[in-house]
Each structure stands twice: as C-alpha cells, then as structure tokens.
Amino acid sequence: MSQAPCILADMGEPTILHADLDAFFASVEQLLDPSLKGKPVLVGGGIVLAASYEARAYGVRSPMPTRDAKRLCPDAIVVHGHFERYLDLSAHVMEVLEDASPVIEQISIDEAFVDVRGTTHLLGSPSAIARQIRSRVAGEVGLPISVGVASTKFLAKIASARAKPNGLVVVARGTELDFLHPLPVEAMWGVGRVTAARLHRFGIFTIGDLAALPRGALSSSLGPWASGSLHALAWNRDPRMVRGGRRAGSVGSQQALGRGLTDPEELSVVVLGLADRIGRRARKKDRSGSTLTMRVRFPGPRVVSRSHTLPSPTSSTAALAELGGVLLRRAIDGEEEPVTLVGMSLSNLTTDEFLQLELDVDPGDVLRAGSSMDLKRRAIDASVDGIRERFGRDLLKLGSAPDRGVTPEEFRRLAEHSD
Ligand SMILES: [Mg+2]
C-alpha cells in the first residue's frame, strides 16, 4: 500500500541537496564590514584561509601565502578574521537547513548534505525547498549560499560547485550523464591535482573520457580501489546515503582565547557566553539535553574533557552556565597553563514535548527540570529569547569575552573545505 508514494518520489525531482556557503569567511567579513563589499578581501595572517570572489578573479586561492596573494592582487584587503562569528553564523545556517529536513549531514563548517525525501509533502519540491533555503540564508543570516540538487551526493556536490557564486543547479533525473560527462575530471570530488595529472597523461580530460574506459583500465596506475570508484562515479553510481542526524545529537559551541586565560573570573564569563549560545539554540529547536561536556585546551595539542549527565534534561542558560562552571573548575584543577580554548556541548537531546512538573523535588536541586527554580529560569530564558527574536541577537549579550586577537589554529582544518 505504500508503493504509490515511492513511485512518485522516483519520478519526481531528485532529493539530495548539497548546500555550500560561498567564500564563507570572506563573505562574513563583508557582512560585518559593509565597506568591504565588492572588494577583494583575504582572510588570514601569513596564509590566506579564504578569499572573496573579487580576489579570486585575480587568481588568488586558499591556502596560499598572503605575500603571493598580494602580488597577484595588490589592492586586496587582508583581515584577520572573526572566527567566533563564523561558528555562530554557521550554526544559524545549519538551523535553516535543519528546518528543511531532519536528514542533514554537515561535512564542514560551511557545507552540508540534506535529503528532503521525507519533507517534500510539507515544503514543496526539492528545487522549491532549495530556493527557500537560499532566500532564508540571504534574508536571515545575510550570506550567499549555493545549492546543488541531484540524485546522488557525488552529483549534488558537483552541482553546488557549478552553481557558484550564489546560484542553484538542479540536475533532473535522466539528465545526470549529460550534465556530468562534459565536465573536467578535476570537478570530481576526490580528484586532486596529482590524480588529475595522472589522468591527463592517459589522455583523460573529461569525466566522459573516464566513463568511456573499460572498468579497471586504470587500476595499474591508480590502484584497483581508486580506479574502480572513479569509474563508478563517472557513471554517477554513488550509493552513499545522507547520514542524517549527525548534528542533531548535540548542540555545541566553542571559543578560542588567543594566548589564553588563567583568571577564573574571566573564564566563567566565557562559560556564560557559551551556555547562552547553546541554551538559545537548544530552546529554539524545543530541545533539552542531559549531558554537558566541557572541553578545555591548553597551549599545544593538550585537551582535557569533563562531562556530567543530569538526572533530567535542561536547556536553561543559567543551569548550563552553572554546570559548565563546575566542569571547568574540574578541568583546570591543578593546572598552571593558560586555557586557549573552551568548548561546551549539550548532548543526549530530547524534544520538549511537555514539561513534567515534579512534585517532590529537593529545593536545593536547582538543575532539576520542573523544580521551582528551573521554572523561574525557563521564564527568564523565554523572555530573553523573545526580546532577541524581536530586536536582534546582539542586544542582550551575555558573557561576551574580550577580543584577544584569536589565533585561527582551529580553523585551518575547517578552512580546507571552505569555498
Ligand atoms: Mg563553501
């Protein structure tokens, strides 16, 4: 009896979306400082982590030494980056994507796959959903995002790249190979410069050239696994599913602290800021969590984690700040080195369908859901959320940490995927 919808789904538009913010870090800088709009902008210090499209027009790429980039584009404006804001805006974009479907797989700070198969009956066709996403991200976050819609993850990723900047490409069913085969092999996800050069040596320049070879023809030069999988991809054979719920399981945020903090007062302000951000995001999704994890980084690669599971879930900013403070003290107990990064995440999430009032609570147990203190805190959070909803997030800013010229170490890895 459930066959009809399956047939309809097969005949309709493909349902895998790949959404990718355009020149993410550079676009955020242009958003934060409108005088940078339309200008070549480089984000980074000695190395370019991101370049605006205006800078890319001069051949600037990331990563590249800033010195070389300035030689290519002498008018480029170099900014150090607002890495906290990138995380915040990324989370906001992911929330927009989550509204399109719960089946979302975030693969880097600025891109995610979304399978909308289960939500087309509510939100419209996949291409209509893609248009909604683009207009919401532009309107609510203020950033350009490109979306590819296709029948496989592989093709959706290629489609979003072809859609850039600020576009939408839908590869209709039945047209996949017409779309794919004329493209250069470099367009394939996983074909880097080295593999491309090897393929060129065999006279293979387009994906169609690759598809036309007998399967296994390249196994002696690329190895059997790579040659087999490239050949399959050239025919758009990609069985990988969008692994949903990869971020739905937790709500987290982190703050890098430059050269580091040692003062417990200053650190508790940072914890309050993180608790505020996490609590706000969780409440917006009507979620509460019972496990809070605190991650503290010291100079070098050393990280200490502490977590605690509450008897009942919470999303209260005050409760998260309180528990976060306890975990932080445990994490830095006996430490003499400064803390260079604090990360907090709330997991074991449940949906706040109803709040069970507890009749028999220990009045001292302020973290318990349903206690009178918890109810008061929920009321405060609700009014703060309401004010922010109306007047903007920055109006009531809790625990804003001092700006200390954050070192973008954490972001080098993330930036590799950023385009
Ligand atoms: Mg991107």
mmCIF file of N, CA, C and O in Angstrom, residues 359-412:
data_model
loop_
_atom_site.group_PDB
_atom_site.id
_atom_site.type_symbol
_atom_site.label_atom_id
_atom_site.label_comp_id
_atom_site.label_asym_id
_atom_site.label_seq_id
_atom_site.Cartn_x
_atom_site.Cartn_y
_atom_site.Cartn_z
ATOM 1 N N LEU A 359 6.714 17.004 41.682
ATOM 2 C CA LEU A 359 6.069 17.454 42.910
ATOM 3 C C LEU A 359 7.007 17.339 44.098
ATOM 4 O O LEU A 359 6.954 18.107 45.029
ATOM 5 N N ASP A 360 7.867 16.366 44.019
ATOM 6 C CA ASP A 360 8.671 16.054 45.178
ATOM 7 C C ASP A 360 10.131 16.357 44.887
ATOM 8 O O ASP A 360 10.931 15.463 44.689
ATOM 9 N N VAL A 361 10.453 17.665 44.795
ATOM 10 C CA VAL A 361 11.837 17.975 44.476
ATOM 11 C C VAL A 361 12.553 18.557 45.678
ATOM 12 O O VAL A 361 11.983 19.262 46.494
ATOM 13 N N ASP A 362 13.802 18.228 45.699
ATOM 14 C CA ASP A 362 14.681 18.814 46.688
ATOM 15 C C ASP A 362 14.870 20.282 46.321
ATOM 16 O O ASP A 362 15.331 20.594 45.227
ATOM 17 N N PRO A 363 14.504 21.206 47.187
ATOM 18 C CA PRO A 363 14.599 22.617 46.824
ATOM 19 C C PRO A 363 16.014 23.045 46.483
ATOM 20 O O PRO A 363 16.225 24.022 45.785
ATOM 21 N N GLY A 364 17.012 22.302 46.963
ATOM 22 C CA GLY A 364 18.397 22.658 46.651
ATOM 23 C C GLY A 364 18.814 22.201 45.260
ATOM 24 O O GLY A 364 19.849 22.607 44.752
ATOM 25 N N ASP A 365 18.015 21.336 44.643
ATOM 26 C CA ASP A 365 18.421 20.761 43.369
ATOM 27 C C ASP A 365 17.969 21.654 42.222
ATOM 28 O O ASP A 365 16.997 21.386 41.536
ATOM 29 N N VAL A 366 18.714 22.758 42.026
ATOM 30 C CA VAL A 366 18.260 23.773 41.084
ATOM 31 C C VAL A 366 18.363 23.336 39.634
ATOM 32 O O VAL A 366 17.787 23.967 38.765
ATOM 33 N N LEU A 367 19.125 22.267 39.378
ATOM 34 C CA LEU A 367 19.293 21.879 37.988
ATOM 35 C C LEU A 367 18.179 20.959 37.506
ATOM 36 O O LEU A 367 18.078 20.645 36.345
ATOM 37 N N ARG A 368 17.334 20.524 38.437
ATOM 38 C CA ARG A 368 16.334 19.531 38.069
ATOM 39 C C ARG A 368 15.174 20.169 37.303
ATOM 40 O O ARG A 368 14.624 21.181 37.727
ATOM 41 N N ALA A 369 14.815 19.559 36.147
ATOM 42 C CA ALA A 369 13.701 20.083 35.366
ATOM 43 C C ALA A 369 12.428 20.022 36.192
ATOM 44 O O ALA A 369 12.155 19.027 36.857
ATOM 45 N N GLY A 370 11.667 21.092 36.173
ATOM 46 C CA GLY A 370 10.389 21.089 36.874
ATOM 47 C C GLY A 370 10.480 21.634 38.284
ATOM 48 O O GLY A 370 9.462 21.898 38.913
ATOM 49 N N SER A 371 11.702 21.822 38.813
ATOM 50 C CA SER A 371 11.804 22.427 40.134
ATOM 51 C C SER A 371 11.390 23.892 40.018
ATOM 52 O O SER A 371 11.358 24.454 38.929
ATOM 53 N N SER A 372 11.061 24.514 41.169
ATOM 54 C CA SER A 372 10.566 25.886 41.072
ATOM 55 C C SER A 372 11.653 26.810 40.520
ATOM 56 O O SER A 372 11.384 27.712 39.741
ATOM 57 N N MET A 373 12.917 26.540 40.877
ATOM 58 C CA MET A 373 13.998 27.345 40.319
ATOM 59 C C MET A 373 14.083 27.153 38.809
ATOM 60 O O MET A 373 14.255 28.104 38.063
ATOM 61 N N ASP A 374 13.931 25.898 38.371
ATOM 62 C CA ASP A 374 14.000 25.619 36.940
ATOM 63 C C ASP A 374 12.885 26.351 36.192
ATOM 64 O O ASP A 374 13.092 26.900 35.124
ATOM 65 N N LEU A 375 11.694 26.364 36.770
ATOM 66 C CA LEU A 375 10.571 27.038 36.107
ATOM 67 C C LEU A 375 10.832 28.538 35.990
ATOM 68 O O LEU A 375 10.543 29.149 34.973
ATOM 69 N N LYS A 376 11.394 29.134 37.062
ATOM 70 C CA LYS A 376 11.732 30.560 37.001
ATOM 71 C C LYS A 376 12.747 30.822 35.897
ATOM 72 O O LYS A 376 12.656 31.768 35.148
ATOM 73 N N ARG A 377 13.738 29.914 35.833
ATOM 74 C CA ARG A 377 14.770 30.096 34.819
ATOM 75 C C ARG A 377 14.210 29.963 33.414
ATOM 76 O O ARG A 377 14.604 30.682 32.509
ATOM 77 N N ARG A 378 13.302 29.030 33.245
ATOM 78 C CA ARG A 378 12.679 28.892 31.929
ATOM 79 C C ARG A 378 11.938 30.156 31.539
ATOM 80 O O ARG A 378 11.944 30.575 30.379
ATOM 81 N N ALA A 379 11.297 30.787 32.510
ATOM 82 C CA ALA A 379 10.555 32.018 32.228
ATOM 83 C C ALA A 379 11.521 33.134 31.809
ATOM 84 O O ALA A 379 11.257 33.883 30.867
ATOM 85 N N ILE A 380 12.665 33.221 32.504
ATOM 86 C CA ILE A 380 13.650 34.254 32.146
ATOM 87 C C ILE A 380 14.191 33.994 30.742
ATOM 88 O O ILE A 380 14.255 34.890 29.900
ATOM 89 N N ASP A 381 14.566 32.723 30.473
ATOM 90 C CA ASP A 381 15.087 32.393 29.144
ATOM 91 C C ASP A 381 14.069 32.751 28.067
ATOM 92 O O ASP A 381 14.425 33.290 27.031
ATOM 93 N N ALA A 382 12.811 32.443 28.325
ATOM 94 C CA ALA A 382 11.784 32.697 27.310
ATOM 95 C C ALA A 382 11.676 34.190 27.026
ATOM 96 O O ALA A 382 11.527 34.597 25.874
ATOM 97 N N SER A 383 11.795 35.027 28.066
ATOM 98 C CA SER A 383 11.658 36.457 27.772
ATOM 99 C C SER A 383 12.910 36.997 27.089
ATOM 100 O O SER A 383 12.817 37.820 26.186
ATOM 101 N N VAL A 384 14.088 36.488 27.465
ATOM 102 C CA VAL A 384 15.313 36.917 26.767
ATOM 103 C C VAL A 384 15.242 36.499 25.297
ATOM 104 O O VAL A 384 15.533 37.285 24.391
ATOM 105 N N ASP A 385 14.807 35.242 25.048
ATOM 106 C CA ASP A 385 14.699 34.768 23.667
ATOM 107 C C ASP A 385 13.730 35.637 22.877
ATOM 108 O O ASP A 385 13.961 35.953 21.719
ATOM 109 N N GLY A 386 12.630 36.022 23.541
ATOM 110 C CA GLY A 386 11.612 36.832 22.868
ATOM 111 C C GLY A 386 12.158 38.209 22.478
ATOM 112 O O GLY A 386 11.923 38.688 21.372
ATOM 113 N N ILE A 387 12.906 38.805 23.387
ATOM 114 C CA ILE A 387 13.483 40.125 23.092
ATOM 115 C C ILE A 387 14.467 40.027 21.936
ATOM 116 O O ILE A 387 14.477 40.834 21.012
ATOM 117 N N ARG A 388 15.280 38.970 21.963
ATOM 118 C CA ARG A 388 16.249 38.821 20.882
ATOM 119 C C ARG A 388 15.571 38.578 19.546
ATOM 120 O O ARG A 388 16.016 39.041 18.515
ATOM 121 N N GLU A 389 14.501 37.781 19.591
ATOM 122 C CA GLU A 389 13.763 37.474 18.375
ATOM 123 C C GLU A 389 13.289 38.777 17.725
ATOM 124 O O GLU A 389 13.329 38.944 16.522
ATOM 125 N N ARG A 390 12.865 39.729 18.579
ATOM 126 C CA ARG A 390 12.309 40.977 18.040
ATOM 127 C C ARG A 390 13.383 41.996 17.686
ATOM 128 O O ARG A 390 13.236 42.744 16.738
ATOM 129 N N PHE A 391 14.441 42.055 18.469
ATOM 130 C CA PHE A 391 15.369 43.177 18.307
ATOM 131 C C PHE A 391 16.773 42.752 17.875
ATOM 132 O O PHE A 391 17.657 43.577 17.756
ATOM 133 N N GLY A 392 16.988 41.463 17.652
ATOM 134 C CA GLY A 392 18.318 41.039 17.207
ATOM 135 C C GLY A 392 19.089 40.389 18.337
ATOM 136 O O GLY A 392 18.906 40.709 19.500
ATOM 137 N N ARG A 393 19.984 39.486 17.910
ATOM 138 C CA ARG A 393 20.709 38.669 18.881
ATOM 139 C C ARG A 393 21.668 39.449 19.756
ATOM 140 O O ARG A 393 21.972 39.044 20.860
ATOM 141 N N ASP A 394 22.210 40.545 19.213
ATOM 142 C CA ASP A 394 23.308 41.177 19.919
ATOM 143 C C ASP A 394 22.856 42.104 21.034
ATOM 144 O O ASP A 394 23.652 42.584 21.819
ATOM 145 N N LEU A 395 21.540 42.356 21.089
ATOM 146 C CA LEU A 395 21.051 43.324 22.058
ATOM 147 C C LEU A 395 21.356 42.889 23.487
ATOM 148 O O LEU A 395 21.869 43.655 24.293
ATOM 149 N N LEU A 396 21.031 41.649 23.777
ATOM 150 C CA LEU A 396 21.333 41.137 25.115
ATOM 151 C C LEU A 396 22.456 40.135 24.969
ATOM 152 O O LEU A 396 22.244 39.006 24.577
ATOM 153 N N LYS A 397 23.645 40.587 25.208
ATOM 154 C CA LYS A 397 24.769 39.688 25.008
ATOM 155 C C LYS A 397 25.317 39.279 26.362
ATOM 156 O O LYS A 397 25.729 40.115 27.157
ATOM 157 N N LEU A 398 25.272 38.005 26.626
ATOM 158 C CA LEU A 398 25.770 37.503 27.905
ATOM 159 C C LEU A 398 27.194 37.020 27.723
ATOM 160 O O LEU A 398 27.527 36.362 26.753
ATOM 161 N N GLY A 399 28.016 37.357 28.685
ATOM 162 C CA GLY A 399 29.353 36.761 28.731
ATOM 163 C C GLY A 399 30.163 36.962 27.476
ATOM 164 O O GLY A 399 30.786 36.026 27.013
ATOM 165 N N SER A 400 30.165 38.179 26.916
ATOM 166 C CA SER A 400 30.994 38.375 25.735
ATOM 167 C C SER A 400 32.453 38.435 26.188
ATOM 168 O O SER A 400 32.815 39.212 27.053
ATOM 169 N N ALA A 401 33.262 37.601 25.609
ATOM 170 C CA ALA A 401 34.660 37.518 26.036
ATOM 171 C C ALA A 401 35.455 38.637 25.388
ATOM 172 O O ALA A 401 35.114 39.108 24.320
ATOM 173 N N PRO A 402 36.509 39.056 26.061
ATOM 174 C CA PRO A 402 37.338 40.101 25.472
ATOM 175 C C PRO A 402 37.951 39.620 24.164
ATOM 176 O O PRO A 402 38.304 38.446 24.040
ATOM 177 N N ASP A 403 38.052 40.528 23.206
ATOM 178 C CA ASP A 403 38.636 40.165 21.922
ATOM 179 C C ASP A 403 40.151 40.172 22.075
ATOM 180 O O ASP A 403 40.753 41.182 22.360
ATOM 181 N N ARG A 404 40.765 39.033 21.911
ATOM 182 C CA ARG A 404 42.198 38.940 22.158
ATOM 183 C C ARG A 404 42.973 38.540 20.923
ATOM 184 O O ARG A 404 44.019 37.921 21.015
ATOM 185 N N GLY A 405 42.466 38.881 19.768
ATOM 186 C CA GLY A 405 43.210 38.521 18.573
ATOM 187 C C GLY A 405 43.340 37.016 18.463
ATOM 188 O O GLY A 405 44.422 36.451 18.489
ATOM 189 N N VAL A 406 42.192 36.366 18.362
ATOM 190 C CA VAL A 406 42.123 34.908 18.352
ATOM 191 C C VAL A 406 43.001 34.309 17.251
ATOM 192 O O VAL A 406 42.994 34.761 16.128
ATOM 193 N N THR A 407 43.769 33.306 17.616
ATOM 194 C CA THR A 407 44.598 32.618 16.626
ATOM 195 C C THR A 407 43.742 31.592 15.897
ATOM 196 O O THR A 407 43.062 30.802 16.541
ATOM 197 N N PRO A 408 43.767 31.616 14.605
ATOM 198 C CA PRO A 408 42.826 30.757 13.888
ATOM 199 C C PRO A 408 43.282 29.317 13.704
ATOM 200 O O PRO A 408 42.908 28.686 12.745
ATOM 201 N N GLU A 409 44.069 28.770 14.669
ATOM 202 C CA GLU A 409 44.520 27.384 14.540
ATOM 203 C C GLU A 409 43.376 26.413 14.266
ATOM 204 O O GLU A 409 43.438 25.580 13.382
ATOM 205 N N GLU A 410 42.330 26.572 15.058
ATOM 206 C CA GLU A 410 41.199 25.654 14.972
ATOM 207 C C GLU A 410 40.562 25.671 13.588
ATOM 208 O O GLU A 410 39.853 24.766 13.210
ATOM 209 N N PHE A 411 40.791 26.768 12.877
ATOM 210 C CA PHE A 411 40.049 26.972 11.650
ATOM 211 C C PHE A 411 40.815 26.571 10.416
ATOM 212 O O PHE A 411 40.265 26.488 9.344
ATOM 213 N N ARG A 412 42.113 26.284 10.599
ATOM 214 C CA ARG A 412 42.889 25.920 9.424
ATOM 215 C C ARG A 412 42.313 24.659 8.795
ATOM 216 O O ARG A 412 42.155 24.569 7.593
#
